Coordinates of C-alpha atoms in Angstrom, one line a residue:
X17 CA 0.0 0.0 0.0
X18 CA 1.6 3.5 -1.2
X19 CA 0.0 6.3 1.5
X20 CA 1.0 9.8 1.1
X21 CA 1.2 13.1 3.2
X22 CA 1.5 16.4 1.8
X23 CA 3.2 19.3 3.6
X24 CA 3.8 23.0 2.9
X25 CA 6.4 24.4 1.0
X26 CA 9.7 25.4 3.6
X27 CA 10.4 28.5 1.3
X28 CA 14.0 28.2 1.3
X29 CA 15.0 29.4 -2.2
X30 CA 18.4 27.7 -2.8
X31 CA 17.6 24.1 -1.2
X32 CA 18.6 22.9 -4.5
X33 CA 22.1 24.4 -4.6
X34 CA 22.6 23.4 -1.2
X35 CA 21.5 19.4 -2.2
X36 CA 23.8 19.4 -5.0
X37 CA 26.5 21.0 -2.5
X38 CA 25.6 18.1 -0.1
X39 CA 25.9 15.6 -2.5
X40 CA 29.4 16.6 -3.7
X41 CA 30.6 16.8 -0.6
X42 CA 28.6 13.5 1.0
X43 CA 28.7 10.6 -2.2
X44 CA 26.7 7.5 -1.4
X45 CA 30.2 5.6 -1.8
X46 CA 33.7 6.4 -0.8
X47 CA 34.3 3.2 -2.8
X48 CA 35.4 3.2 -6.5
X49 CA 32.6 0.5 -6.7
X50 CA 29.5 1.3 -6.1
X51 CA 26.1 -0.3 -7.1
X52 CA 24.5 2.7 -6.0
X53 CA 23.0 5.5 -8.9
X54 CA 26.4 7.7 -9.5
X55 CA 25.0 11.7 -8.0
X56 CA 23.1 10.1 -4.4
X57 CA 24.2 11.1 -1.6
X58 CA 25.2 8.9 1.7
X59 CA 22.1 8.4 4.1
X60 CA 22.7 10.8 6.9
X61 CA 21.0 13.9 5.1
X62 CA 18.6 14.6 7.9
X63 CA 21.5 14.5 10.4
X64 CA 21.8 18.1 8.8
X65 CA 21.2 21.0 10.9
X66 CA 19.8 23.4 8.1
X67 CA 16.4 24.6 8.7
X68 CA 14.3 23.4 5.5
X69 CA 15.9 19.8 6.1
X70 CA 15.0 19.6 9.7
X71 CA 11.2 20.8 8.5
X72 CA 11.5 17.8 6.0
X73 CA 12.3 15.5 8.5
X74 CA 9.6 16.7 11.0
X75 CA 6.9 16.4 7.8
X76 CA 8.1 12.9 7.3
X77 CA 7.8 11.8 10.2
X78 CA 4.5 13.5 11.2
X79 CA 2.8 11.6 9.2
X80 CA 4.1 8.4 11.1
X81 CA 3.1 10.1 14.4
X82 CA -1.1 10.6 13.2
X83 CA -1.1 6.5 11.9
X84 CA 1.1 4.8 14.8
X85 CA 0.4 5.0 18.7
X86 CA 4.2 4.4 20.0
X87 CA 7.4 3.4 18.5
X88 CA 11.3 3.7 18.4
X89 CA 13.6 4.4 15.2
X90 CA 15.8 1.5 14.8
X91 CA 17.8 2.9 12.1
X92 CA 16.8 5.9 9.7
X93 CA 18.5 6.5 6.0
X94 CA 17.8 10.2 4.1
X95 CA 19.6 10.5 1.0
X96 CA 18.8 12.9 -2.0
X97 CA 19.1 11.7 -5.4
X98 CA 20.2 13.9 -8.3
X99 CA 19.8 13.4 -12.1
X100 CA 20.9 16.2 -14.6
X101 CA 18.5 17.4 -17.2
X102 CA 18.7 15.4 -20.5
X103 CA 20.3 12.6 -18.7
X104 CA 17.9 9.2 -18.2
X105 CA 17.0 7.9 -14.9
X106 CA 18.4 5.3 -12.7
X107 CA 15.4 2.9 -12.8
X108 CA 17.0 -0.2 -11.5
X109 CA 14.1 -2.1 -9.7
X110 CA 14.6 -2.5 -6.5
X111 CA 13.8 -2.2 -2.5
X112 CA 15.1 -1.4 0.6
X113 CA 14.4 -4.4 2.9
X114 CA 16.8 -5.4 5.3
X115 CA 16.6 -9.1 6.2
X116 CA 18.4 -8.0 9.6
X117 CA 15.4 -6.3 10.9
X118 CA 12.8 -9.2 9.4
X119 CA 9.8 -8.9 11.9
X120 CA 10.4 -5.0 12.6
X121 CA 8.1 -2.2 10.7
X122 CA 10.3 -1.0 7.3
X123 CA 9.0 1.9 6.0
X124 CA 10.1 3.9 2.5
X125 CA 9.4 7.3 1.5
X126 CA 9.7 9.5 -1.3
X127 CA 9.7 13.6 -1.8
X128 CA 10.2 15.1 -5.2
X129 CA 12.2 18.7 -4.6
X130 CA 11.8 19.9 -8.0
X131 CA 9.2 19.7 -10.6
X132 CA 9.2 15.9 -12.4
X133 CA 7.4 14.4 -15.1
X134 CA 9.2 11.0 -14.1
X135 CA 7.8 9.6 -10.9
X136 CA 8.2 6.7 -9.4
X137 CA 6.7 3.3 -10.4
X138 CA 6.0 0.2 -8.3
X139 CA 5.5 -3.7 -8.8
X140 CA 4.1 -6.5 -6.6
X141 CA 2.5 -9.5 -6.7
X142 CA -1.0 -7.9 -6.9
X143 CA -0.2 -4.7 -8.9
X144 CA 1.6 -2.4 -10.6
X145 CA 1.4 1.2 -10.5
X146 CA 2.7 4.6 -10.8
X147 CA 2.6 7.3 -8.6
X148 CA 2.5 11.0 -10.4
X149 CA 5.6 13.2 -8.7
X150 CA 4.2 16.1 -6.7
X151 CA 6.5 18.2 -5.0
X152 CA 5.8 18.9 -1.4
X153 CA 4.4 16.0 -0.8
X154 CA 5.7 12.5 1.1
X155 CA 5.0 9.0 -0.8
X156 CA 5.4 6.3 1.6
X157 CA 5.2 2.2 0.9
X158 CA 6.6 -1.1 3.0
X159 CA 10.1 -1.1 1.7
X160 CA 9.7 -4.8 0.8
X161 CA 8.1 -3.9 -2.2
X162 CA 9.9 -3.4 -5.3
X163 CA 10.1 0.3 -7.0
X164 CA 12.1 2.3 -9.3
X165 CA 12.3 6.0 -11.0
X166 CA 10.2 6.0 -14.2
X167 CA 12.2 5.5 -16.9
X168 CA 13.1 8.7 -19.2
X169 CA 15.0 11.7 -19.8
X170 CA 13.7 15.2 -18.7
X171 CA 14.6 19.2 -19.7
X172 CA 15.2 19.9 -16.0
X173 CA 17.7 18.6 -13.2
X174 CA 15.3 16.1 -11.0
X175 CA 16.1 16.4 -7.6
X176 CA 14.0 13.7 -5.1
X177 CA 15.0 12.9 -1.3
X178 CA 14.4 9.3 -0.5
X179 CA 14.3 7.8 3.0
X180 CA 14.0 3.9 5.1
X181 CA 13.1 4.0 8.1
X182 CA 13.1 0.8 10.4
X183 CA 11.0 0.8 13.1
X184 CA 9.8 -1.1 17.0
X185 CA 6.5 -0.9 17.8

Protein backbone atom coordinates (compact mmCIF):
# COMPACT_ATOMS: atom_id res chain seq x y z
CA UNK A 1 0.00 0.00 0.00
CA UNK A 2 1.63 3.49 -1.20
CA UNK A 3 -0.01 6.32 1.46
CA UNK A 4 1.01 9.81 1.10
CA UNK A 5 1.24 13.10 3.20
CA UNK A 6 1.48 16.41 1.85
CA UNK A 7 3.19 19.34 3.63
CA UNK A 8 3.79 22.98 2.90
CA UNK A 9 6.38 24.36 1.03
CA UNK A 10 9.74 25.37 3.56
CA UNK A 11 10.38 28.47 1.35
CA UNK A 12 13.97 28.16 1.33
CA UNK A 13 15.05 29.40 -2.22
CA UNK A 14 18.40 27.70 -2.78
CA UNK A 15 17.59 24.09 -1.16
CA UNK A 16 18.61 22.94 -4.54
CA UNK A 17 22.13 24.38 -4.59
CA UNK A 18 22.59 23.36 -1.17
CA UNK A 19 21.49 19.37 -2.19
CA UNK A 20 23.76 19.43 -4.96
CA UNK A 21 26.45 21.02 -2.45
CA UNK A 22 25.58 18.09 -0.11
CA UNK A 23 25.86 15.63 -2.48
CA UNK A 24 29.38 16.57 -3.72
CA UNK A 25 30.61 16.76 -0.64
CA UNK A 26 28.61 13.46 1.00
CA UNK A 27 28.68 10.58 -2.15
CA UNK A 28 26.72 7.48 -1.43
CA UNK A 29 30.16 5.59 -1.84
CA UNK A 30 33.66 6.39 -0.76
CA UNK A 31 34.26 3.15 -2.84
CA UNK A 32 35.38 3.25 -6.49
CA UNK A 33 32.57 0.46 -6.71
CA UNK A 34 29.48 1.30 -6.10
CA UNK A 35 26.12 -0.26 -7.07
CA UNK A 36 24.47 2.70 -6.04
CA UNK A 37 23.04 5.51 -8.88
CA UNK A 38 26.41 7.71 -9.47
CA UNK A 39 24.95 11.74 -8.05
CA UNK A 40 23.09 10.07 -4.44
CA UNK A 41 24.24 11.08 -1.63
CA UNK A 42 25.17 8.86 1.72
CA UNK A 43 22.07 8.37 4.07
CA UNK A 44 22.74 10.79 6.94
CA UNK A 45 21.00 13.89 5.10
CA UNK A 46 18.63 14.58 7.91
CA UNK A 47 21.45 14.55 10.37
CA UNK A 48 21.84 18.08 8.77
CA UNK A 49 21.24 21.00 10.92
CA UNK A 50 19.77 23.35 8.11
CA UNK A 51 16.40 24.64 8.74
CA UNK A 52 14.28 23.38 5.55
CA UNK A 53 15.93 19.78 6.13
CA UNK A 54 15.02 19.55 9.72
CA UNK A 55 11.19 20.79 8.46
CA UNK A 56 11.46 17.79 5.96
CA UNK A 57 12.28 15.54 8.53
CA UNK A 58 9.64 16.70 11.00
CA UNK A 59 6.88 16.35 7.81
CA UNK A 60 8.08 12.88 7.31
CA UNK A 61 7.76 11.82 10.23
CA UNK A 62 4.45 13.52 11.21
CA UNK A 63 2.75 11.58 9.24
CA UNK A 64 4.09 8.35 11.10
CA UNK A 65 3.12 10.09 14.37
CA UNK A 66 -1.09 10.57 13.17
CA UNK A 67 -1.08 6.50 11.91
CA UNK A 68 1.08 4.84 14.85
CA UNK A 69 0.41 4.95 18.72
CA UNK A 70 4.17 4.45 19.97
CA UNK A 71 7.37 3.41 18.46
CA UNK A 72 11.34 3.66 18.37
CA UNK A 73 13.63 4.37 15.22
CA UNK A 74 15.80 1.50 14.77
CA UNK A 75 17.77 2.93 12.07
CA UNK A 76 16.85 5.86 9.72
CA UNK A 77 18.54 6.46 5.99
CA UNK A 78 17.78 10.19 4.15
CA UNK A 79 19.60 10.54 1.00
CA UNK A 80 18.85 12.91 -2.02
CA UNK A 81 19.10 11.68 -5.38
CA UNK A 82 20.18 13.92 -8.27
CA UNK A 83 19.76 13.45 -12.15
CA UNK A 84 20.87 16.21 -14.56
CA UNK A 85 18.51 17.35 -17.17
CA UNK A 86 18.71 15.45 -20.54
CA UNK A 87 20.28 12.65 -18.66
CA UNK A 88 17.85 9.24 -18.16
CA UNK A 89 17.05 7.86 -14.90
CA UNK A 90 18.37 5.30 -12.70
CA UNK A 91 15.36 2.89 -12.83
CA UNK A 92 17.03 -0.24 -11.53
CA UNK A 93 14.10 -2.07 -9.66
CA UNK A 94 14.64 -2.50 -6.45
CA UNK A 95 13.82 -2.23 -2.53
CA UNK A 96 15.05 -1.40 0.61
CA UNK A 97 14.41 -4.41 2.93
CA UNK A 98 16.79 -5.43 5.26
CA UNK A 99 16.61 -9.10 6.23
CA UNK A 100 18.42 -8.00 9.63
CA UNK A 101 15.41 -6.34 10.94
CA UNK A 102 12.80 -9.18 9.40
CA UNK A 103 9.77 -8.90 11.89
CA UNK A 104 10.37 -4.96 12.59
CA UNK A 105 8.11 -2.21 10.72
CA UNK A 106 10.29 -0.98 7.29
CA UNK A 107 9.02 1.94 5.99
CA UNK A 108 10.07 3.93 2.50
CA UNK A 109 9.36 7.26 1.51
CA UNK A 110 9.73 9.54 -1.26
CA UNK A 111 9.66 13.57 -1.77
CA UNK A 112 10.15 15.09 -5.25
CA UNK A 113 12.19 18.70 -4.65
CA UNK A 114 11.82 19.89 -7.97
CA UNK A 115 9.18 19.72 -10.60
CA UNK A 116 9.20 15.92 -12.42
CA UNK A 117 7.39 14.37 -15.11
CA UNK A 118 9.22 11.02 -14.09
CA UNK A 119 7.82 9.58 -10.92
CA UNK A 120 8.18 6.70 -9.37
CA UNK A 121 6.71 3.27 -10.39
CA UNK A 122 6.04 0.21 -8.33
CA UNK A 123 5.53 -3.68 -8.79
CA UNK A 124 4.15 -6.53 -6.59
CA UNK A 125 2.47 -9.55 -6.73
CA UNK A 126 -1.02 -7.92 -6.89
CA UNK A 127 -0.19 -4.72 -8.91
CA UNK A 128 1.61 -2.39 -10.60
CA UNK A 129 1.41 1.18 -10.54
CA UNK A 130 2.75 4.64 -10.84
CA UNK A 131 2.62 7.34 -8.62
CA UNK A 132 2.55 10.99 -10.40
CA UNK A 133 5.64 13.23 -8.74
CA UNK A 134 4.20 16.05 -6.68
CA UNK A 135 6.45 18.15 -4.97
CA UNK A 136 5.83 18.86 -1.40
CA UNK A 137 4.44 16.00 -0.79
CA UNK A 138 5.68 12.53 1.13
CA UNK A 139 5.05 9.00 -0.78
CA UNK A 140 5.38 6.32 1.65
CA UNK A 141 5.19 2.25 0.86
CA UNK A 142 6.65 -1.11 3.01
CA UNK A 143 10.07 -1.12 1.66
CA UNK A 144 9.68 -4.77 0.82
CA UNK A 145 8.06 -3.91 -2.20
CA UNK A 146 9.86 -3.40 -5.28
CA UNK A 147 10.09 0.26 -6.98
CA UNK A 148 12.14 2.32 -9.29
CA UNK A 149 12.29 6.05 -10.96
CA UNK A 150 10.20 5.99 -14.15
CA UNK A 151 12.23 5.48 -16.88
CA UNK A 152 13.05 8.65 -19.22
CA UNK A 153 15.03 11.73 -19.84
CA UNK A 154 13.74 15.22 -18.65
CA UNK A 155 14.62 19.22 -19.65
CA UNK A 156 15.24 19.92 -15.98
CA UNK A 157 17.70 18.59 -13.24
CA UNK A 158 15.26 16.11 -11.04
CA UNK A 159 16.15 16.39 -7.58
CA UNK A 160 13.97 13.72 -5.10
CA UNK A 161 15.01 12.91 -1.29
CA UNK A 162 14.38 9.26 -0.48
CA UNK A 163 14.26 7.79 2.97
CA UNK A 164 14.04 3.89 5.06
CA UNK A 165 13.09 4.01 8.08
CA UNK A 166 13.10 0.79 10.39
CA UNK A 167 11.01 0.84 13.08
CA UNK A 168 9.76 -1.09 16.98
CA UNK A 169 6.54 -0.93 17.81
Amino acid sequence: MISLSFYEPHGDKNFTKFLKTYLNKNPCCKKSICRHPKKQSNSFLFDNKRKSIQYLKKQFYARLNNNLKKYWVVEEKFWVLYVEKNKPTPAVWHNHYQEKYKGMMQISGITYITETQLGTEFDTDLYNVRIKPKPNCWFYWDSSILHRPMLGDQDTDRYVIAAQVVLKT
